Coordinates of C-alpha atoms in Angstrom, one line a residue:
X1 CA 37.5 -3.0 6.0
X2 CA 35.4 -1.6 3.4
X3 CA 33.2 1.8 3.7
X4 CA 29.9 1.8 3.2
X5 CA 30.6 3.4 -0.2
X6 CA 32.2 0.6 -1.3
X7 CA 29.8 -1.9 -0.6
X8 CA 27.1 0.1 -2.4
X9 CA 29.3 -0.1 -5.2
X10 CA 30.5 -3.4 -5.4
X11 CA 26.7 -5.2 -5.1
X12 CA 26.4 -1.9 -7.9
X13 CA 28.4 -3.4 -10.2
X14 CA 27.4 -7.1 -9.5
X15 CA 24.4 -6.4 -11.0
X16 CA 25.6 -4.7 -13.7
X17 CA 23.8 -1.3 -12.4
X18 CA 25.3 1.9 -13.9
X19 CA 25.2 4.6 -11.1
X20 CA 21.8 6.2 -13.0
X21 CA 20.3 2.6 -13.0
X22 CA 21.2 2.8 -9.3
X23 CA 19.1 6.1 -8.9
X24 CA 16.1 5.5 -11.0
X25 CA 15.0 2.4 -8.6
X26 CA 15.7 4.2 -5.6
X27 CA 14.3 7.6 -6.7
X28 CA 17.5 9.9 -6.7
X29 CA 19.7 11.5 -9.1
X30 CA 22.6 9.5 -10.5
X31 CA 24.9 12.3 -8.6
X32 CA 23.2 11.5 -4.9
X33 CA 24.5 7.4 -6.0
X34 CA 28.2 8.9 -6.6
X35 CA 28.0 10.8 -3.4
X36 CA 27.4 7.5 -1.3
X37 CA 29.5 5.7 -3.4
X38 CA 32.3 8.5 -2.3
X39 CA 31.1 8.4 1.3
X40 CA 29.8 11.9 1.6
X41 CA 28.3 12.2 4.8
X42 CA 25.3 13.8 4.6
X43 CA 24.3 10.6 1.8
X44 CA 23.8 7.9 4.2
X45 CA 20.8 8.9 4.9
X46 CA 19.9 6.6 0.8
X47 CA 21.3 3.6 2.8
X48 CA 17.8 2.0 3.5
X49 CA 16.3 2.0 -0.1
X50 CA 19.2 1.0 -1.8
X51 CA 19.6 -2.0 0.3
X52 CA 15.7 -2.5 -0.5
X53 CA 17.0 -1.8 -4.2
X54 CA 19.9 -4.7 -3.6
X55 CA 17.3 -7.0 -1.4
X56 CA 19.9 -7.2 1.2
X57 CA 20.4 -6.3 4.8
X58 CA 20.7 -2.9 6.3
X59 CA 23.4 -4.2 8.0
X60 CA 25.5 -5.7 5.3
X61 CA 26.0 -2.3 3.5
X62 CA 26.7 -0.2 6.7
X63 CA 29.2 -2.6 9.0
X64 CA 29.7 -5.4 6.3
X65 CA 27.6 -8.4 8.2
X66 CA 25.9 -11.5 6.6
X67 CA 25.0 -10.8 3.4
X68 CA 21.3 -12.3 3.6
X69 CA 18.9 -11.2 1.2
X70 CA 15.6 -10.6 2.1
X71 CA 11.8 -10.3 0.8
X72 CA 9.4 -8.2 2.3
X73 CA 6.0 -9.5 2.4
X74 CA 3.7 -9.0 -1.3
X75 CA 0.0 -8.1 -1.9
X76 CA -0.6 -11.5 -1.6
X77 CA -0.3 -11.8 2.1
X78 CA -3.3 -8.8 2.5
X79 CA -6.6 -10.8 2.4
X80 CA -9.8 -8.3 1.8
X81 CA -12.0 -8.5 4.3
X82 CA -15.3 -9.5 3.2
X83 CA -13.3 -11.0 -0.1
X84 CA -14.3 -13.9 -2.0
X85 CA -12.6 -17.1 -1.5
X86 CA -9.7 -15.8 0.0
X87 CA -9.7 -12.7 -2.4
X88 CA -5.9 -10.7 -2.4
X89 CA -5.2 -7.0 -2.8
X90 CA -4.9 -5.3 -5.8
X91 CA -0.9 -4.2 -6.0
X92 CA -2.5 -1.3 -8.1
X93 CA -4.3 -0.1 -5.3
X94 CA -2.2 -1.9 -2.1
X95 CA 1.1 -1.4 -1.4
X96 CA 3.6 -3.2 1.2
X97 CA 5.8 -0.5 3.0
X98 CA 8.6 -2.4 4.5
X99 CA 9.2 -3.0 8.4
X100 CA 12.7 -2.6 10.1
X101 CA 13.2 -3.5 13.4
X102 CA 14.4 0.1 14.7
X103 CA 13.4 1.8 17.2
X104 CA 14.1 5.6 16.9
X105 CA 14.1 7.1 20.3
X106 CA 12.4 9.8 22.0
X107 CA 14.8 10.3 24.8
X108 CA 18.5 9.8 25.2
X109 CA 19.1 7.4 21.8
X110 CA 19.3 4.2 20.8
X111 CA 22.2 2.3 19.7
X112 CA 22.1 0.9 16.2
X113 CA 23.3 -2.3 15.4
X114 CA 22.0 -4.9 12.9
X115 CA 19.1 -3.6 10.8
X116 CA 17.0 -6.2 9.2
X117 CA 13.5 -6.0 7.4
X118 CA 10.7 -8.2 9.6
X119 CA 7.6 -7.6 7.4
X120 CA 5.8 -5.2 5.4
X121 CA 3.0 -2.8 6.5
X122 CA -0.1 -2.5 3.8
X123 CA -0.9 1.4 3.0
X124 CA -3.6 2.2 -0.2
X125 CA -1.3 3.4 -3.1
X126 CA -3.8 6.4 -3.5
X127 CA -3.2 7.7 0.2
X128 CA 0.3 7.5 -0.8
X129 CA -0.2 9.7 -3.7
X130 CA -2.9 11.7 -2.0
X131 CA 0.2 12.8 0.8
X132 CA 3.0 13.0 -2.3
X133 CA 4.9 10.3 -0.8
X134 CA 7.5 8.2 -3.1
X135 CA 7.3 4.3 -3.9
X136 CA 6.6 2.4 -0.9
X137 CA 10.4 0.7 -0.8
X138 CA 11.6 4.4 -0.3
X139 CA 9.6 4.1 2.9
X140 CA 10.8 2.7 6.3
X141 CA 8.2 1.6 9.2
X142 CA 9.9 1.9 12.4
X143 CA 9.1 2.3 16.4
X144 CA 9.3 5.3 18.4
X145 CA 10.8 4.6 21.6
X146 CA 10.3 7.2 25.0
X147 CA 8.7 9.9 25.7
X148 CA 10.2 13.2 24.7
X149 CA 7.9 14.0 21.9
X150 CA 5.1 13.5 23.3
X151 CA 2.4 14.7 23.1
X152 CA 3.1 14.5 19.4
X153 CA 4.3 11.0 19.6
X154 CA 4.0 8.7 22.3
X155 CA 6.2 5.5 23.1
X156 CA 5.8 2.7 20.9
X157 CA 3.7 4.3 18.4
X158 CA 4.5 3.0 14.5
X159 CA 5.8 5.5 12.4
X160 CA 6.8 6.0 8.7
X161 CA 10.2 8.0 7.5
X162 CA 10.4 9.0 4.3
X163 CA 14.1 8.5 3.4
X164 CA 14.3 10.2 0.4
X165 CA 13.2 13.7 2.4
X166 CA 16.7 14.4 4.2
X167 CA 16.8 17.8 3.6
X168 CA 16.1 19.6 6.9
X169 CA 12.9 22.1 6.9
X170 CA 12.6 24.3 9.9
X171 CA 9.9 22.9 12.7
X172 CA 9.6 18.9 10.7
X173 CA 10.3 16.0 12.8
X174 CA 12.8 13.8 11.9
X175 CA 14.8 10.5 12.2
X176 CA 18.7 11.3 12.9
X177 CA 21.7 9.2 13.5
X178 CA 24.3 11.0 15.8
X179 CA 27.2 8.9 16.6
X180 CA 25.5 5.9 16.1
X181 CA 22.6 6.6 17.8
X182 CA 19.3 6.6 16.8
X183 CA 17.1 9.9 17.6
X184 CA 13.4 11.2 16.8
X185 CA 13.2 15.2 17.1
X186 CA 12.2 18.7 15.7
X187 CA 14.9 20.7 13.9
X188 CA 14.1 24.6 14.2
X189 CA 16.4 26.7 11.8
X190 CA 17.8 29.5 13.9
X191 CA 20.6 32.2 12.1
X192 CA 23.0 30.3 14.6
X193 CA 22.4 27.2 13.7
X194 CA 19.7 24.5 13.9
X195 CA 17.9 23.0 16.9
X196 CA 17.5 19.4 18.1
X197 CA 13.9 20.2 20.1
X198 CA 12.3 17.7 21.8
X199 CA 8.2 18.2 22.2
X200 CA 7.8 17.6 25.9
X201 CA 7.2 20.6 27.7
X202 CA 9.5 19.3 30.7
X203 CA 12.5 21.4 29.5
X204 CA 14.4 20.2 32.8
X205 CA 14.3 16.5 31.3
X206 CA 14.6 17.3 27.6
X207 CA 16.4 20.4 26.7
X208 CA 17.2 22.0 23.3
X209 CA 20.1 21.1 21.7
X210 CA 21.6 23.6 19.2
X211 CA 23.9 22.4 16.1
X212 CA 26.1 25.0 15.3
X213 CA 25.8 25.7 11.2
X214 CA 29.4 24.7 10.5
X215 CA 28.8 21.3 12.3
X216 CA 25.4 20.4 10.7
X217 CA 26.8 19.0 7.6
X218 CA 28.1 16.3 9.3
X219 CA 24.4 15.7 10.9
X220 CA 22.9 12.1 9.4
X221 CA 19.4 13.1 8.8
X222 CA 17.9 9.5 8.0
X223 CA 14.3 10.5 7.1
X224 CA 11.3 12.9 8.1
X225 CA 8.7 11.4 9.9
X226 CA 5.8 11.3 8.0
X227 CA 3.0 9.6 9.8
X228 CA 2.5 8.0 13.0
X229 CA -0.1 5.3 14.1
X230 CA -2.3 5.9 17.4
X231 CA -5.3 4.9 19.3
X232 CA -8.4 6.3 20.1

């Protein structure tokens, strides 16, 4: 069975991609593409925007499913309110950031199995630039799912990762897969290591999980969350 690696390479070469064509549409260096190409671990984390970059599923790259290709929704499905005659967005000044149906838990972790885009969410290009965010297909919209971070976030909020930022900071939330599991939580930098905090202040339910330094690297950061919808 082929690795993940060796997918991204293969639909790389279809297209007659060089490894630095590869990086410039998903916003890396042409040396990040060679690592996930070599399956170093610590690269997965590129997986989502470079199957936006191939138009493909999530899915197909990691476990090697149905190759479907798939379009997230354009400008043209935003209708101004207050428009003209059914007047569409500006792609200068809209931007779709596309939808997966994950859901990154807040408690124990979620499983992850297919990954598939179901729509785009519409965000102004110039609060995108205003937060120093990259392109919108370097973006993933996602769920949050229980309720260890609140008060911070609460279950079923909408959240966005931004997958090029997997480079842990001390006290940043973030989306991590651990043994194919799906987690939202704080990393704290310690000189023993880093910890997996949860935000709830019930300790007994959601205690601190420490990641010795030696064992980090192999830690799938898959994004920092970035923003987070809510109600008022």
């Amino acid at each position: 069975m082929k690795t993940l690696g060796e997918r991204v390479k293969e639909e790389r070469k279809k297209r007659r991609w060089s490894q630095a064509d590869l990086g410039v549409k998903v916003g890396v260096s042409q040396a990040a593409i060679s690592e996930i190409e070599r399956d170093v671990p610590k690269s997965s984390g590129l997986v989502i925007p470079i199957a936006k970059a191939f138009k493909v599923d999530v899915s197909y790259l990691t476990d090697g499913k149905e190759n479907i290709s798939r379009q997230v929704a354009d400008n043209s499905d935003i209708v101004i309110i207050g428009g003209q005659n059914g007047e569409v967005a500006d792609p200068k000044e809209y931007v779709m950031i596309p939808r997966y149906d994950v859901r990154g838990s807040c408690g124990e972790g979620i499983d992850v199995n297919e990954v598939t885009i179901v729509d785009g969410m519409p965000m102004p290009v110039a609060w995108l630039r205003a937060q120093n965010l990259p392109e919108a297909h370097l973006l993933a919209v996602i769920e949050a799912s229980g309720d260890s971070m609140q008060p911070t976030i609460e279950d079923g909020q909408t959240l966005i990762v931004n997958t090029v930022d997997i480079e842990p900071k001390s006290t940043k939330i973030y989306l991590i897969c651990i043994d194919g599991k799906l987690f939202i939580k704080r990393l704290i930098y310690t000189p023993n290591g880093w910890i997996m905090r949860s935000d709830n202040p019930n300790k007994s339910n959601y205690p601190d999980f420490v990641i010795e330094n030696e064992k980090f690297s192999s830690i799938d950061i898959q994004g920092r969350v970035v923003w987070k919808s809510g109600m008022l």
